[in-house]
């Protein structure tokens, strides 16, 4: 990384607003995330966390405000464009091709940026074969990293829940994102699986030198993993800081932790 990119935040959101009818889902949301950080987004159900991801990834355009990725204005860009630029995500409700194999789920995701053309594909030219081999090797490599190499041939929907979440992360990594958005990766996991997830997400950050924004309800996961976090309630930011700082913030305790933990 050169000096110039080092000074530009990976993600910056400035005063982003999003309404759905009368619901003020995101109210004047701002955040700046530096390279290599793991930033947590926490808050009760309906606080606006997933809506923030949907605004970053182009599923919705914000009503107002700006979103910058590595200094480039991506406000209102299409989901395809945002993915190509280098933002990967997982979904709160797992979205896999459930009838395809584990391997094919990863291959399809990395094929999104295929550079060969139709005649090359039909005639199985050398370039096409080379590309297929590259995609297979790359998919297998990702499956090894998430620990699913032995499950490559199994159908995605035959995997236990925790493994499906890992497969979703492998898929999101297939396009080699610089920013990874994880929407409740520990949802439905037991205590051991969430601990394993903490190690796993940290390894992914270190190995791929990426930046991660993560929505998470499990406070132990946030505390173990996040450098900073933002706490939302009814679309408004009520606290920003290290996990230890926000955990002791009276407003956070009132709005969230007091009721849930
Ligand atoms: N597509 C939509 N249409 C209408 N309301 C929505 C839509 N998406 C989200 N909302 C509303 O916006 C608020 C924030 O939702 P969401 O971002 O999913 O919260 P969280 O992820 O923090 O649980 C909720 O009140 C939700 O009902
Ligand atoms: Mg959500």
PDB file of C-alpha atoms and ligand atoms in Angstrom, residues 20 23 25 44-51 60 92, ligand 1:
ATOM      1  CA  UNK A  20     -39.159   4.065   4.274  1.00  0.00           C
ATOM      2  CA  UNK A  23     -39.857   5.130   9.171  1.00  0.00           C
ATOM      3  CA  UNK A  25     -34.416   3.910   9.119  1.00  0.00           C
ATOM      4  CA  UNK A  44     -31.387  -3.578  18.719  1.00  0.00           C
ATOM      5  CA  UNK A  45     -33.527  -5.092  15.973  1.00  0.00           C
ATOM      6  CA  UNK A  46     -34.856  -2.473  13.596  1.00  0.00           C
ATOM      7  CA  UNK A  47     -32.077   0.012  14.489  1.00  0.00           C
ATOM      8  CA  UNK A  48     -31.103   0.418  10.807  1.00  0.00           C
ATOM      9  CA  UNK A  49     -27.981  -1.764  10.615  1.00  0.00           C
ATOM     10  CA  UNK A  50     -28.896  -3.826   7.548  1.00  0.00           C
ATOM     11  CA  UNK A  51     -30.236  -0.678   5.856  1.00  0.00           C
ATOM     12  CA  UNK A  60     -30.987   1.260  -1.976  1.00  0.00           C
ATOM     13  CA  UNK A  92     -28.468 -11.729   7.437  1.00  0.00           C
TER      14      UNK A  92
HETATM   15  N1  LIG B   1     -37.404  -2.311   2.305  1.00  0.00           N
HETATM   16  C1  LIG B   1     -37.975  -1.774   3.384  1.00  0.00           C
HETATM   17  N2  LIG B   1     -39.222  -1.265   3.350  1.00  0.00           N
HETATM   18  C2  LIG B   1     -39.788  -0.722   4.446  1.00  0.00           C
HETATM   19  N3  LIG B   1     -39.189  -0.626   5.640  1.00  0.00           N
HETATM   20  C3  LIG B   1     -37.941  -1.128   5.743  1.00  0.00           C
HETATM   21  C4  LIG B   1     -37.259  -1.740   4.629  1.00  0.00           C
HETATM   22  N4  LIG B   1     -36.029  -2.119   5.048  1.00  0.00           N
HETATM   23  C5  LIG B   1     -35.945  -1.781   6.346  1.00  0.00           C
HETATM   24  N5  LIG B   1     -37.086  -1.194   6.771  1.00  0.00           N
HETATM   25  C6  LIG B   1     -37.360  -0.665   8.123  1.00  0.00           C
HETATM   26  O1  LIG B   1     -36.233   0.112   8.493  1.00  0.00           O
HETATM   27  C7  LIG B   1     -35.931  -0.095   9.873  1.00  0.00           C
HETATM   28  C8  LIG B   1     -34.507  -0.596   9.997  1.00  0.00           C
HETATM   29  O2  LIG B   1     -34.455  -1.927   9.500  1.00  0.00           O
HETATM   30  P1  LIG B   1     -33.101  -2.757   9.400  1.00  0.00           P
HETATM   31  O3  LIG B   1     -32.072  -1.920   8.757  1.00  0.00           O
HETATM   32  O4  LIG B   1     -33.406  -4.055   8.766  1.00  0.00           O
HETATM   33  O5  LIG B   1     -32.737  -2.962  10.945  1.00  0.00           O
HETATM   34  P2  LIG B   1     -31.648  -3.896  11.658  1.00  0.00           P
HETATM   35  O6  LIG B   1     -30.820  -4.550  10.597  1.00  0.00           O
HETATM   36  O7  LIG B   1     -30.885  -2.976  12.542  1.00  0.00           O
HETATM   37  O8  LIG B   1     -32.445  -4.884  12.455  1.00  0.00           O
HETATM   38  C9  LIG B   1     -36.982  -1.060  10.412  1.00  0.00           C
HETATM   39  O9  LIG B   1     -38.006  -0.299  10.998  1.00  0.00           O
HETATM   40  C10 LIG B   1     -37.457  -1.779   9.170  1.00  0.00           C
HETATM   41  O10 LIG B   1     -38.768  -2.219   9.311  1.00  0.00           O
END
